[in-house]
Each structure stands twice: as C-alpha cells, then as structure tokens.
JSON list of C-alpha atoms and ligand atoms in Angstrom, two decimals:
[
{"chain": "A", "resi": 1, "resn": "MET", "atom": "CA", "xyz": [270.65, 49.23, 312.92]},
{"chain": "A", "resi": 2, "resn": "ASN", "atom": "CA", "xyz": [268.85, 48.11, 309.58]},
{"chain": "A", "resi": 3, "resn": "ALA", "atom": "CA", "xyz": [267.90, 44.89, 308.47]},
{"chain": "A", "resi": 4, "resn": "PHE", "atom": "CA", "xyz": [270.73, 44.74, 305.85]},
{"chain": "A", "resi": 5, "resn": "PRO", "atom": "CA", "xyz": [272.28, 40.96, 306.05]},
{"chain": "A", "resi": 6, "resn": "LEU", "atom": "CA", "xyz": [275.73, 41.54, 307.15]},
{"chain": "A", "resi": 7, "resn": "PRO", "atom": "CA", "xyz": [278.47, 39.53, 304.73]},
{"chain": "A", "resi": 8, "resn": "ALA", "atom": "CA", "xyz": [280.29, 36.83, 306.71]},
{"chain": "A", "resi": 9, "resn": "ARG", "atom": "CA", "xyz": [283.81, 37.74, 308.22]},
{"chain": "A", "resi": 10, "resn": "GLU", "atom": "CA", "xyz": [286.12, 36.72, 310.94]},
{"chain": "A", "resi": 11, "resn": "PRO", "atom": "CA", "xyz": [285.83, 38.92, 313.97]},
{"chain": "A", "resi": 12, "resn": "ASN", "atom": "CA", "xyz": [289.29, 40.12, 315.51]},
{"chain": "A", "resi": 13, "resn": "GLY", "atom": "CA", "xyz": [287.84, 40.82, 319.03]},
{"chain": "A", "resi": 14, "resn": "LEU", "atom": "CA", "xyz": [288.53, 44.58, 318.54]},
{"chain": "A", "resi": 15, "resn": "THR", "atom": "CA", "xyz": [285.81, 47.32, 319.01]},
{"chain": "A", "resi": 16, "resn": "LEU", "atom": "CA", "xyz": [285.95, 50.53, 316.81]},
{"chain": "A", "resi": 17, "resn": "LEU", "atom": "CA", "xyz": [284.09, 53.82, 317.35]},
{"chain": "A", "resi": 18, "resn": "ASP", "atom": "CA", "xyz": [282.94, 55.28, 314.05]},
{"chain": "A", "resi": 19, "resn": "PRO", "atom": "CA", "xyz": [282.20, 59.02, 314.87]},
{"chain": "A", "resi": 20, "resn": "PHE", "atom": "CA", "xyz": [280.51, 60.98, 311.82]},
{"chain": "A", "resi": 21, "resn": "CYS", "atom": "CA", "xyz": [279.25, 57.68, 310.74]},
{"chain": "A", "resi": 22, "resn": "CYS", "atom": "CA", "xyz": [276.63, 58.62, 307.95]},
{"chain": "A", "resi": 23, "resn": "GLN", "atom": "CA", "xyz": [275.25, 55.37, 306.45]},
{"chain": "A", "resi": 24, "resn": "GLY", "atom": "CA", "xyz": [278.30, 53.29, 307.17]},
{"chain": "A", "resi": 25, "resn": "GLY", "atom": "CA", "xyz": [280.66, 53.04, 304.11]},
{"chain": "A", "resi": 26, "resn": "SER", "atom": "CA", "xyz": [283.94, 53.03, 306.13]},
{"chain": "A", "resi": 27, "resn": "ALA", "atom": "CA", "xyz": [282.03, 51.17, 308.85]},
{"chain": "A", "resi": 28, "resn": "MET", "atom": "CA", "xyz": [281.50, 48.26, 306.62]},
{"chain": "A", "resi": 29, "resn": "GLY", "atom": "CA", "xyz": [285.40, 47.90, 305.90]},
{"chain": "A", "resi": 30, "resn": "TRP", "atom": "CA", "xyz": [286.12, 48.01, 309.36]},
{"chain": "A", "resi": 31, "resn": "TYR", "atom": "CA", "xyz": [283.54, 45.27, 310.21]},
{"chain": "A", "resi": 32, "resn": "LEU", "atom": "CA", "xyz": [285.02, 43.04, 307.22]},
{"chain": "A", "resi": 33, "resn": "ALA", "atom": "CA", "xyz": [288.53, 43.72, 308.66]},
{"chain": "A", "resi": 34, "resn": "GLY", "atom": "CA", "xyz": [287.07, 41.88, 312.10]},
{"chain": "A", "resi": 35, "resn": "PHE", "atom": "CA", "xyz": [285.97, 45.00, 314.13]},
{"chain": "A", "resi": 36, "resn": "ASP", "atom": "CA", "xyz": [282.75, 45.32, 316.06]},
{"chain": "A", "resi": 37, "resn": "VAL", "atom": "CA", "xyz": [281.56, 48.94, 314.88]},
{"chain": "A", "resi": 38, "resn": "THR", "atom": "CA", "xyz": [279.38, 51.58, 316.72]},
{"chain": "A", "resi": 39, "resn": "GLY", "atom": "CA", "xyz": [278.58, 54.56, 314.91]},
{"chain": "A", "resi": 40, "resn": "VAL", "atom": "CA", "xyz": [277.69, 58.19, 316.18]},
{"chain": "A", "resi": 41, "resn": "ASP", "atom": "CA", "xyz": [276.04, 61.02, 313.83]},
{"chain": "A", "resi": 42, "resn": "THR", "atom": "CA", "xyz": [273.82, 63.77, 314.76]},
{"chain": "A", "resi": 43, "resn": "ALA", "atom": "CA", "xyz": [271.16, 62.89, 311.96]},
{"chain": "A", "resi": 44, "resn": "PRO", "atom": "CA", "xyz": [269.19, 59.60, 312.31]},
{"chain": "A", "resi": 45, "resn": "GLN", "atom": "CA", "xyz": [270.86, 56.86, 310.21]},
{"chain": "A", "resi": 46, "resn": "PRO", "atom": "CA", "xyz": [268.21, 53.97, 309.76]},
{"chain": "A", "resi": 47, "resn": "ARG", "atom": "CA", "xyz": [270.45, 52.43, 307.11]},
{"chain": "A", "resi": 48, "resn": "TYR", "atom": "CA", "xyz": [273.55, 52.16, 309.07]},
{"chain": "A", "resi": 49, "resn": "PRO", "atom": "CA", "xyz": [274.34, 48.48, 309.45]},
{"chain": "A", "resi": 50, "resn": "PHE", "atom": "CA", "xyz": [275.64, 48.67, 312.85]},
{"chain": "A", "resi": 51, "resn": "THR", "atom": "CA", "xyz": [275.03, 49.73, 316.51]},
{"chain": "A", "resi": 52, "resn": "PHE", "atom": "CA", "xyz": [274.02, 53.33, 316.08]},
{"chain": "A", "resi": 53, "resn": "ILE", "atom": "CA", "xyz": [274.00, 56.26, 318.60]},
{"chain": "A", "resi": 54, "resn": "GLN", "atom": "CA", "xyz": [272.37, 59.57, 317.34]},
{"chain": "A", "resi": 55, "resn": "GLY", "atom": "CA", "xyz": [274.32, 62.28, 318.86]},
{"chain": "A", "resi": 56, "resn": "ASP", "atom": "CA", "xyz": [277.38, 64.92, 318.80]},
{"chain": "A", "resi": 57, "resn": "ALA", "atom": "CA", "xyz": [280.38, 62.55, 317.76]},
{"chain": "A", "resi": 58, "resn": "ILE", "atom": "CA", "xyz": [282.83, 65.23, 319.55]},
{"chain": "A", "resi": 59, "resn": "GLU", "atom": "CA", "xyz": [281.06, 64.89, 322.87]},
{"chain": "A", "resi": 60, "resn": "TYR", "atom": "CA", "xyz": [280.92, 61.27, 322.36]},
{"chain": "A", "resi": 61, "resn": "ILE", "atom": "CA", "xyz": [284.57, 60.74, 321.64]},
{"chain": "A", "resi": 62, "resn": "ARG", "atom": "CA", "xyz": [285.45, 62.77, 324.73]},
{"chain": "A", "resi": 63, "resn": "ALA", "atom": "CA", "xyz": [282.96, 60.67, 327.03]},
{"chain": "A", "resi": 64, "resn": "HIS", "atom": "CA", "xyz": [283.39, 57.18, 325.70]},
{"chain": "A", "resi": 65, "resn": "GLY", "atom": "CA", "xyz": [286.15, 56.91, 323.31]},
{"chain": "A", "resi": 66, "resn": "HIS", "atom": "CA", "xyz": [288.45, 55.28, 325.73]},
{"chain": "A", "resi": 67, "resn": "GLU", "atom": "CA", "xyz": [286.00, 52.54, 325.89]},
{"chain": "A", "resi": 68, "resn": "TYR", "atom": "CA", "xyz": [286.94, 51.47, 322.30]},
{"chain": "A", "resi": 69, "resn": "ASP", "atom": "CA", "xyz": [290.12, 50.00, 320.80]},
{"chain": "A", "resi": 70, "resn": "LEU", "atom": "CA", "xyz": [290.20, 52.42, 317.92]},
{"chain": "A", "resi": 71, "resn": "THR", "atom": "CA", "xyz": [288.36, 55.28, 316.85]},
{"chain": "A", "resi": 72, "resn": "ALA", "atom": "CA", "xyz": [288.18, 56.10, 313.38]},
{"chain": "A", "resi": 73, "resn": "GLY", "atom": "CA", "xyz": [286.17, 58.71, 311.73]},
{"chain": "A", "resi": 74, "resn": "SER", "atom": "CA", "xyz": [285.35, 61.31, 308.97]},
{"chain": "A", "resi": 75, "resn": "PRO", "atom": "CA", "xyz": [284.55, 64.77, 310.19]},
{"chain": "A", "resi": 76, "resn": "PRO", "atom": "CA", "xyz": [282.19, 66.22, 307.65]},
{"chain": "A", "resi": 77, "resn": "CYS", "atom": "CA", "xyz": [284.32, 67.38, 304.83]},
{"chain": "A", "resi": 78, "resn": "GLN", "atom": "CA", "xyz": [281.93, 69.97, 303.04]},
{"chain": "A", "resi": 79, "resn": "ALA", "atom": "CA", "xyz": [283.83, 72.91, 304.56]},
{"chain": "A", "resi": 80, "resn": "HIS", "atom": "CA", "xyz": [286.83, 71.70, 302.26]},
{"chain": "A", "resi": 81, "resn": "SER", "atom": "CA", "xyz": [284.90, 70.47, 299.28]},
{"chain": "A", "resi": 82, "resn": "LEU", "atom": "CA", "xyz": [285.44, 72.37, 296.21]},
{"chain": "A", "resi": 83, "resn": "CYS", "atom": "CA", "xyz": [281.79, 72.43, 295.06]},
{"chain": "A", "resi": 84, "resn": "GLN", "atom": "CA", "xyz": [280.57, 73.81, 298.54]},
{"chain": "A", "resi": 85, "resn": "ARG", "atom": "CA", "xyz": [283.28, 76.57, 298.38]},
{"chain": "A", "resi": 86, "resn": "ILE", "atom": "CA", "xyz": [282.07, 77.63, 294.59]},
{"chain": "A", "resi": 87, "resn": "GLN", "atom": "CA", "xyz": [278.58, 77.82, 296.25]},
{"chain": "A", "resi": 88, "resn": "GLY", "atom": "CA", "xyz": [279.64, 80.08, 299.16]},
{"chain": "A", "resi": 89, "resn": "ARG", "atom": "CA", "xyz": [278.35, 77.67, 301.75]},
{"chain": "A", "resi": 90, "resn": "THR", "atom": "CA", "xyz": [280.18, 77.53, 305.35]},
{"chain": "A", "resi": 91, "resn": "HIS", "atom": "CA", "xyz": [280.47, 74.60, 307.62]},
{"chain": "A", "resi": 92, "resn": "PRO", "atom": "CA", "xyz": [282.01, 73.98, 310.93]},
{"chain": "A", "resi": 93, "resn": "ARG", "atom": "CA", "xyz": [285.72, 73.02, 310.66]},
{"chain": "A", "resi": 94, "resn": "LEU", "atom": "CA", "xyz": [285.64, 70.00, 312.73]},
{"chain": "A", "resi": 95, "resn": "ILE", "atom": "CA", "xyz": [288.92, 68.04, 311.86]},
{"chain": "A", "resi": 96, "resn": "GLY", "atom": "CA", "xyz": [290.92, 69.90, 314.83]},
{"chain": "A", "resi": 97, "resn": "PRO", "atom": "CA", "xyz": [288.19, 69.39, 317.45]},
{"chain": "A", "resi": 98, "resn": "ALA", "atom": "CA", "xyz": [288.08, 65.73, 316.27]},
{"chain": "A", "resi": 99, "resn": "ARG", "atom": "CA", "xyz": [291.64, 65.37, 316.72]},
{"chain": "A", "resi": 100, "resn": "GLU", "atom": "CA", "xyz": [291.82, 66.82, 319.99]},
{"chain": "A", "resi": 101, "resn": "ALA", "atom": "CA", "xyz": [288.93, 64.65, 321.12]},
{"chain": "A", "resi": 102, "resn": "MET", "atom": "CA", "xyz": [290.65, 61.49, 319.79]},
{"chain": "A", "resi": 103, "resn": "GLN", "atom": "CA", "xyz": [293.80, 62.40, 321.36]},
{"chain": "A", "resi": 104, "resn": "SER", "atom": "CA", "xyz": [291.96, 62.71, 324.88]},
{"chain": "A", "resi": 105, "resn": "THR", "atom": "CA", "xyz": [291.03, 58.92, 324.80]},
{"chain": "A", "resi": 106, "resn": "GLY", "atom": "CA", "xyz": [294.64, 57.75, 325.04]},
{"chain": "A", "resi": 107, "resn": "ARG", "atom": "CA", "xyz": [293.67, 55.12, 322.33]},
{"chain": "A", "resi": 108, "resn": "PRO", "atom": "CA", "xyz": [294.91, 54.87, 318.73]},
{"chain": "A", "resi": 109, "resn": "TRP", "atom": "CA", "xyz": [292.87, 56.70, 315.97]},
{"chain": "A", "resi": 110, "resn": "ILE", "atom": "CA", "xyz": [292.58, 57.53, 312.58]},
{"chain": "A", "resi": 111, "resn": "ILE", "atom": "CA", "xyz": [290.74, 60.73, 310.72]},
{"chain": "A", "resi": 112, "resn": "GLU", "atom": "CA", "xyz": [289.84, 60.67, 307.00]},
{"chain": "A", "resi": 113, "resn": "ASN", "atom": "CA", "xyz": [289.00, 63.36, 304.86]},
{"chain": "A", "resi": 114, "resn": "VAL", "atom": "CA", "xyz": [288.97, 64.64, 301.40]},
{"chain": "A", "resi": 115, "resn": "PRO", "atom": "CA", "xyz": [292.01, 65.95, 299.43]},
{"chain": "A", "resi": 116, "resn": "GLU", "atom": "CA", "xyz": [290.97, 69.66, 299.96]},
{"chain": "A", "resi": 117, "resn": "ALA", "atom": "CA", "xyz": [291.60, 69.17, 303.45]},
{"chain": "A", "resi": 118, "resn": "ALA", "atom": "CA", "xyz": [295.18, 68.04, 303.28]},
{"chain": "A", "resi": 119, "resn": "PRO", "atom": "CA", "xyz": [296.48, 71.35, 304.70]},
{"chain": "A", "resi": 120, "resn": "GLU", "atom": "CA", "xyz": [294.68, 70.52, 308.18]},
{"chain": "A", "resi": 121, "resn": "LEU", "atom": "CA", "xyz": [295.75, 66.66, 308.07]},
{"chain": "A", "resi": 122, "resn": "ARG", "atom": "CA", "xyz": [299.31, 65.81, 309.58]},
{"chain": "A", "resi": 123, "resn": "ASP", "atom": "CA", "xyz": [301.34, 63.25, 307.33]},
{"chain": "A", "resi": 124, "resn": "PRO", "atom": "CA", "xyz": [298.17, 61.69, 305.86]},
{"chain": "A", "resi": 125, "resn": "ILE", "atom": "CA", "xyz": [298.38, 58.43, 303.42]},
{"chain": "A", "resi": 126, "resn": "THR", "atom": "CA", "xyz": [296.28, 58.61, 300.41]},
{"chain": "A", "resi": 127, "resn": "LEU", "atom": "CA", "xyz": [294.17, 55.69, 299.20]},
{"chain": "A", "resi": 128, "resn": "CYS", "atom": "CA", "xyz": [292.82, 55.71, 295.53]},
{"chain": "A", "resi": 129, "resn": "GLY", "atom": "CA", "xyz": [289.94, 53.34, 294.14]},
{"chain": "A", "resi": 130, "resn": "ALA", "atom": "CA", "xyz": [292.29, 52.17, 291.45]},
{"chain": "A", "resi": 131, "resn": "SER", "atom": "CA", "xyz": [294.18, 50.60, 293.98]},
{"chain": "A", "resi": 132, "resn": "PHE", "atom": "CA", "xyz": [291.12, 48.33, 295.12]},
{"chain": "A", "resi": 133, "resn": "GLY", "atom": "CA", "xyz": [289.77, 47.53, 291.67]},
{"chain": "A", "resi": 134, "resn": "LEU", "atom": "CA", "xyz": [286.96, 50.15, 291.81]},
{"chain": "A", "resi": 135, "resn": "HIS", "atom": "CA", "xyz": [286.04, 52.28, 288.57]},
{"chain": "A", "resi": 136, "resn": "THR", "atom": "CA", "xyz": [286.63, 55.51, 290.35]},
{"chain": "A", "resi": 137, "resn": "TYR", "atom": "CA", "xyz": [289.70, 57.32, 291.70]},
{"chain": "A", "resi": 138, "resn": "ARG", "atom": "CA", "xyz": [287.78, 58.92, 294.63]},
{"chain": "A", "resi": 139, "resn": "HIS", "atom": "CA", "xyz": [290.98, 59.89, 296.52]},
{"chain": "A", "resi": 140, "resn": "ARG", "atom": "CA", "xyz": [290.67, 60.01, 300.49]},
{"chain": "A", "resi": 141, "resn": "LEU", "atom": "CA", "xyz": [293.58, 60.95, 302.89]},
{"chain": "A", "resi": 142, "resn": "PHE", "atom": "CA", "xyz": [294.11, 59.35, 306.28]},
{"chain": "A", "resi": 143, "resn": "GLU", "atom": "CA", "xyz": [295.97, 60.61, 309.22]},
{"chain": "A", "resi": 144, "resn": "ALA", "atom": "CA", "xyz": [296.63, 58.26, 312.12]},
{"chain": "A", "resi": 145, "resn": "SER", "atom": "CA", "xyz": [298.07, 57.87, 315.68]},
{"chain": "A", "resi": 146, "resn": "PHE", "atom": "CA", "xyz": [300.03, 55.02, 314.51]},
{"chain": "A", "resi": 147, "resn": "PRO", "atom": "CA", "xyz": [301.75, 53.97, 311.24]},
{"chain": "A", "resi": 148, "resn": "LEU", "atom": "CA", "xyz": [299.69, 53.25, 307.99]},
{"chain": "A", "resi": 149, "resn": "THR", "atom": "CA", "xyz": [301.11, 52.33, 304.77]},
{"chain": "A", "resi": 150, "resn": "ALA", "atom": "CA", "xyz": [299.18, 52.75, 301.33]},
{"chain": "A", "resi": 151, "resn": "PRO", "atom": "CA", "xyz": [299.46, 50.28, 298.45]},
{"chain": "A", "resi": 152, "resn": "GLU", "atom": "CA", "xyz": [301.15, 51.25, 295.24]},
{"chain": "A", "resi": 153, "resn": "HIS", "atom": "CA", "xyz": [299.28, 54.23, 293.59]},
{"chain": "A", "resi": 154, "resn": "PRO", "atom": "CA", "xyz": [298.36, 53.20, 289.95]},
{"chain": "A", "resi": 155, "resn": "GLN", "atom": "CA", "xyz": [298.67, 55.93, 287.21]},
{"chain": "A", "resi": 156, "resn": "HIS", "atom": "CA", "xyz": [295.15, 57.62, 286.11]},
{"chain": "A", "resi": 157, "resn": "THR", "atom": "CA", "xyz": [294.80, 56.39, 282.59]},
{"chain": "A", "resi": 158, "resn": "ARG", "atom": "CA", "xyz": [291.16, 56.05, 282.59]},
{"chain": "A", "resi": 159, "resn": "ARG", "atom": "CA", "xyz": [288.75, 58.97, 281.37]},
{"chain": "A", "resi": 160, "resn": "THR", "atom": "CA", "xyz": [285.94, 59.76, 283.94]},
{"chain": "A", "resi": 161, "resn": "VAL", "atom": "CA", "xyz": [282.49, 60.29, 282.82]},
{"chain": "A", "resi": 162, "resn": "LYS", "atom": "CA", "xyz": [281.70, 64.08, 283.89]},
{"chain": "A", "resi": 163, "resn": "MET", "atom": "CA", "xyz": [279.09, 64.80, 286.58]},
{"chain": "A", "resi": 164, "resn": "GLY", "atom": "CA", "xyz": [275.66, 64.42, 285.20]},
{"chain": "A", "resi": 165, "resn": "ARG", "atom": "CA", "xyz": [276.24, 62.37, 282.20]},
{"chain": "A", "resi": 166, "resn": "PRO", "atom": "CA", "xyz": [274.84, 59.13, 281.73]},
{"chain": "A", "resi": 167, "resn": "LEU", "atom": "CA", "xyz": [276.91, 56.30, 283.41]},
{"chain": "A", "resi": 168, "resn": "LYS", "atom": "CA", "xyz": [276.90, 52.78, 282.11]},
{"chain": "A", "resi": 169, "resn": "PRO", "atom": "CA", "xyz": [278.36, 49.60, 283.39]},
{"chain": "A", "resi": 170, "resn": "GLY", "atom": "CA", "xyz": [282.15, 49.61, 283.05]},
{"chain": "A", "resi": 171, "resn": "ASP", "atom": "CA", "xyz": [282.43, 53.40, 283.03]},
{"chain": "A", "resi": 172, "resn": "TRP", "atom": "CA", "xyz": [284.87, 55.19, 285.27]},
{"chain": "A", "resi": 173, "resn": "TYR", "atom": "CA", "xyz": [282.81, 57.89, 287.51]},
{"chain": "A", "resi": 174, "resn": "HIS", "atom": "CA", "xyz": [282.98, 60.46, 290.37]},
{"chain": "A", "resi": 175, "resn": "ALA", "atom": "CA", "xyz": [280.08, 59.86, 292.68]},
{"chain": "A", "resi": 176, "resn": "VAL", "atom": "CA", "xyz": [279.28, 63.45, 293.43]},
{"chain": "A", "resi": 177, "resn": "GLY", "atom": "CA", "xyz": [276.15, 65.52, 293.19]},
{"chain": "A", "resi": 178, "resn": "ASN", "atom": "CA", "xyz": [273.25, 63.85, 291.51]},
{"chain": "A", "resi": 179, "resn": "PHE", "atom": "CA", "xyz": [275.56, 60.79, 289.96]},
{"chain": "A", "resi": 180, "resn": "SER", "atom": "CA", "xyz": [273.65, 58.66, 287.69]},
{"chain": "A", "resi": 181, "resn": "ASN", "atom": "CA", "xyz": [273.13, 54.98, 287.69]},
{"chain": "A", "resi": 182, "resn": "VAL", "atom": "CA", "xyz": [273.02, 54.49, 291.43]},
{"chain": "A", "resi": 183, "resn": "PRO", "atom": "CA", "xyz": [272.73, 50.65, 291.00]},
{"chain": "A", "resi": 184, "resn": "TYR", "atom": "CA", "xyz": [275.87, 50.52, 288.91]},
{"chain": "A", "resi": 185, "resn": "VAL", "atom": "CA", "xyz": [277.83, 52.70, 291.57]},
{"chain": "A", "resi": 186, "resn": "LYS", "atom": "CA", "xyz": [276.39, 50.61, 294.60]},
{"chain": "A", "resi": 187, "resn": "ALA", "atom": "CA", "xyz": [277.67, 47.42, 293.14]},
{"chain": "A", "resi": 188, "resn": "ASP", "atom": "CA", "xyz": [281.06, 48.99, 292.05]},
{"chain": "A", "resi": 189, "resn": "MET", "atom": "CA", "xyz": [281.72, 50.22, 295.76]},
{"chain": "A", "resi": 190, "resn": "SER", "atom": "CA", "xyz": [280.16, 47.30, 297.57]},
{"chain": "A", "resi": 191, "resn": "VAL", "atom": "CA", "xyz": [277.49, 49.44, 299.23]},
{"chain": "A", "resi": 192, "resn": "PRO", "atom": "CA", "xyz": [274.04, 47.80, 298.42]},
{"chain": "A", "resi": 193, "resn": "TRP", "atom": "CA", "xyz": [272.33, 49.43, 301.45]},
{"chain": "A", "resi": 194, "resn": "MET", "atom": "CA", "xyz": [273.04, 52.70, 300.58]},
{"chain": "A", "resi": 195, "resn": "THR", "atom": "CA", "xyz": [270.95, 55.54, 299.07]},
{"chain": "A", "resi": 196, "resn": "ARG", "atom": "CA", "xyz": [272.65, 57.92, 296.73]},
{"chain": "A", "resi": 197, "resn": "ASP", "atom": "CA", "xyz": [273.17, 60.56, 299.47]},
{"chain": "A", "resi": 198, "resn": "GLY", "atom": "CA", "xyz": [274.94, 58.02, 301.45]},
{"chain": "A", "resi": 199, "resn": "ILE", "atom": "CA", "xyz": [277.15, 56.99, 298.59]},
{"chain": "A", "resi": 200, "resn": "ARG", "atom": "CA", "xyz": [278.09, 60.65, 297.63]},
{"chain": "A", "resi": 201, "resn": "GLU", "atom": "CA", "xyz": [279.30, 60.93, 301.42]},
{"chain": "A", "resi": 202, "resn": "CYS", "atom": "CA", "xyz": [281.21, 57.58, 301.85]},
{"chain": "A", "resi": 203, "resn": "ILE", "atom": "CA", "xyz": [284.49, 56.11, 302.03]},
{"chain": "A", "resi": 204, "resn": "PRO", "atom": "CA", "xyz": [284.45, 52.92, 299.92]},
{"chain": "A", "resi": 205, "resn": "PRO", "atom": "CA", "xyz": [284.46, 49.78, 302.37]},
{"chain": "A", "resi": 206, "resn": "ALA", "atom": "CA", "xyz": [287.50, 48.45, 300.48]},
{"chain": "A", "resi": 207, "resn": "TYR", "atom": "CA", "xyz": [289.77, 51.39, 301.78]},
{"chain": "A", "resi": 208, "resn": "THR", "atom": "CA", "xyz": [288.99, 50.53, 305.43]},
{"chain": "A", "resi": 209, "resn": "ARG", "atom": "CA", "xyz": [289.02, 47.05, 305.18]},
{"chain": "A", "resi": 210, "resn": "TYR", "atom": "CA", "xyz": [292.45, 47.19, 304.01]},
{"chain": "A", "resi": 211, "resn": "LEU", "atom": "CA", "xyz": [293.54, 49.71, 306.85]},
{"chain": "A", "resi": 212, "resn": "GLY", "atom": "CA", "xyz": [291.73, 47.53, 309.25]},
{"chain": "A", "resi": 213, "resn": "ALA", "atom": "CA", "xyz": [294.02, 44.84, 308.54]},
{"chain": "A", "resi": 214, "resn": "GLN", "atom": "CA", "xyz": [296.96, 47.04, 309.32]},
{"chain": "A", "resi": 215, "resn": "ALA", "atom": "CA", "xyz": [295.33, 48.46, 312.51]},
{"chain": "A", "resi": 216, "resn": "ALA", "atom": "CA", "xyz": [294.44, 45.03, 313.90]},
{"chain": "A", "resi": 217, "resn": "VAL", "atom": "CA", "xyz": [298.05, 44.00, 313.47]},
{"chain": "A", "resi": 218, "resn": "PHE", "atom": "CA", "xyz": [298.89, 47.19, 315.28]},
{"chain": "A", "resi": 219, "resn": "LEU", "atom": "CA", "xyz": [296.41, 46.76, 318.08]},
{"chain": "A", "resi": 220, "resn": "LEU", "atom": "CA", "xyz": [296.98, 43.14, 318.56]},
{"chain": "A", "resi": 221, "resn": "GLN", "atom": "CA", "xyz": [300.84, 43.20, 319.06]},
{"chain": "A", "resi": 222, "resn": "PRO", "atom": "CA", "xyz": [302.00, 42.24, 322.27]},
{"chain": "A", "resi": 223, "resn": "THR", "atom": "CA", "xyz": [302.94, 45.04, 324.59]},
{"chain": "A", "resi": 224, "resn": "GLU", "atom": "CA", "xyz": [305.55, 45.10, 327.09]},
{"chain": "A", "resi": 225, "resn": "ALA", "atom": "CA", "xyz": [303.22, 44.33, 329.78]},
{"chain": "A", "resi": 226, "resn": "THR", "atom": "CA", "xyz": [301.68, 41.03, 328.07]},
{"chain": "A", "resi": 227, "resn": "ALA", "atom": "CA", "xyz": [304.76, 39.93, 326.03]},
{"chain": "B", "resi": 301, "resn": "SAM", "atom": "C1", "xyz": [281.33, 62.60, 305.45]},
{"chain": "B", "resi": 301, "resn": "SAM", "atom": "S1", "xyz": [280.00, 62.09, 306.16]},
{"chain": "B", "resi": 301, "resn": "SAM", "atom": "C2", "xyz": [280.93, 60.21, 306.68]},
{"chain": "B", "resi": 301, "resn": "SAM", "atom": "C3", "xyz": [280.97, 59.33, 305.93]},
{"chain": "B", "resi": 301, "resn": "SAM", "atom": "C4", "xyz": [281.08, 57.91, 306.57]},
{"chain": "B", "resi": 301, "resn": "SAM", "atom": "N1", "xyz": [282.36, 57.84, 307.14]},
{"chain": "B", "resi": 301, "resn": "SAM", "atom": "C5", "xyz": [281.07, 57.03, 305.49]},
{"chain": "B", "resi": 301, "resn": "SAM", "atom": "O1", "xyz": [281.83, 56.34, 304.97]},
{"chain": "B", "resi": 301, "resn": "SAM", "atom": "O2", "xyz": [279.98, 56.51, 304.95]},
{"chain": "B", "resi": 301, "resn": "SAM", "atom": "C6", "xyz": [279.89, 63.06, 307.44]},
{"chain": "B", "resi": 301, "resn": "SAM", "atom": "C7", "xyz": [278.87, 62.82, 308.49]},
{"chain": "B", "resi": 301, "resn": "SAM", "atom": "O3", "xyz": [279.06, 63.36, 309.79]},
{"chain": "B", "resi": 301, "resn": "SAM", "atom": "C8", "xyz": [277.57, 63.76, 310.34]},
{"chain": "B", "resi": 301, "resn": "SAM", "atom": "N2", "xyz": [278.10, 64.91, 311.21]},
{"chain": "B", "resi": 301, "resn": "SAM", "atom": "C9", "xyz": [278.31, 66.36, 310.77]},
{"chain": "B", "resi": 301, "resn": "SAM", "atom": "N3", "xyz": [278.54, 66.92, 312.21]},
{"chain": "B", "resi": 301, "resn": "SAM", "atom": "C10", "xyz": [278.39, 66.10, 313.11]},
{"chain": "B", "resi": 301, "resn": "SAM", "atom": "C11", "xyz": [278.67, 65.79, 314.60]},
{"chain": "B", "resi": 301, "resn": "SAM", "atom": "N4", "xyz": [279.05, 67.23, 315.07]},
{"chain": "B", "resi": 301, "resn": "SAM", "atom": "N5", "xyz": [278.46, 64.69, 315.42]},
{"chain": "B", "resi": 301, "resn": "SAM", "atom": "C12", "xyz": [278.22, 63.59, 314.65]},
{"chain": "B", "resi": 301, "resn": "SAM", "atom": "N6", "xyz": [277.94, 63.68, 313.39]},
{"chain": "B", "resi": 301, "resn": "SAM", "atom": "C13", "xyz": [278.44, 64.62, 312.58]},
{"chain": "B", "resi": 301, "resn": "SAM", "atom": "C14", "xyz": [276.84, 64.22, 309.28]},
{"chain": "B", "resi": 301, "resn": "SAM", "atom": "O4", "xyz": [275.60, 64.06, 309.53]},
{"chain": "B", "resi": 301, "resn": "SAM", "atom": "C15", "xyz": [277.44, 63.08, 308.08]},
{"chain": "B", "resi": 301, "resn": "SAM", "atom": "O5", "xyz": [276.52, 62.16, 308.13]}
]
C-alpha cells in the first residue's frame, strides 16, 4: 500500500477483490463507490493505494474469492490489443480461466477488457470516457454475473491527438504507448498516484465508481433469507 492520501468516501460495508490490479485505476473507482478493496498482481505494485497481495490472480480467486462480496478484474488485455498483434507478440489468454475461477466462488463477479476482446466476452456493456467528462473515449467492456447498465453513449465528435504528438490541456487523447503530457492525463483521469505505465493499462476510476454504485445496490438488496 503506498502513501497516497486516499480521498474521502462513504464506506458501503462491502469487500471487493481486484485481481490483475496493476496500479489500481479500477480499484480507486470501487473504493470511491464504498468498497474496501484488495488487489492481486503477479508484479510488485508499490503504487497500489489499497491492500495488495503479490501472486497469481487465478489461484488467488480460486482459494479466496468466496471471502469477498464481489470479484472484479481485468485479465491482461495485451493478447487482444491491436499494437501487440501488429508486433507479433503472444500473451496468455486469461479471460476464460478468470471467468471460470470467478464462477467457482459462488459470488457475483465482473470482468473488464478492451474492445478487441469483445468476441471472448459474454453480453458486455461498453463504457466511454465521454460519458464521464473525460477528454478520452477509452472504451472498456464489462461482462458481469448480474445486470449492469451503461449511461447514454455520446457521439464521438472530438478529434483525438495522434499517439506521440504533443498534448496540451484541453486536447482529446489516447493514453497508449509513450503518450505525452502525463501530468495532464493524470489530472484528466483523476489518477495522480500513477506512472505513465500504470495509466496506459488503467480503467479510469470514473467507470468503476459508476458501476460500483450499481453493484452495491445489487449486493445490498434483501435476499429471501433476510427479507
Ligand atoms: C490491464 S492491467 C490491469 C489494470 C487495472 N485494472 C487498472 O485499472 O489499473 C493487467 C495486470 O494484470 C497483471 N497480471 C498478468 N497476469 C497475471 C496473473 N496471472 N495474476 C495476477 N496478475 C497478473 C499484470 O501484471 C498487469 O498489472
């Protein structure tokens, strides 16, 4: 856990497992929605702002996922990303194994990924940065074991600065590769604790904060046993 001062929020009493957590973009949104978050990643993540466990996410979900109210994670997306395919790199495809592990917990779950992974995802919703006041479209897909809805998707009317070109405040951007003006992108996505490497990989916290509110309503609804 790093020394980044956490913003205030209202806890909802629920716990969330964040497998494949990286530097914690999605984690921050879940936290702001009220969840107490634990992240798992094979790589050390000294910038991760919450409780962190270094290890294999699939093994951890299988062993401990049932201890959390919700498991929500982003299996690595490089197997699907366009630039990795162009460069001929291969990476393990972890969406299927992650889904099976999450299903084995008997608890609700969410899998996030990039648009190129759509064929592997079942009935996902798509979130877009323009719905959240960001200066990036950054589509991300979310498959869930329970109903989720997306906000209205605004038309893409803004020209986005090409990768590698200088970026000035107010520009629309793609936070991929060696994108420029990291301070501007950090501020726009509200990820001040991250490096460029973390931002490149991250889900904007606004997306998971939005989904976290829906997940909390679903998880906190009275069951037949408690009604
Ligand atoms: C796309 S990033 C996650 C981004 C994160 N959700 C965010 O919003 O910042 C994927 C992460 O999965 C990690 N990873 C890859 N294989 C893993 C495995 N088998 N177990 C745990 N973490 C893994 C990588 O180290 C990387 O940090």
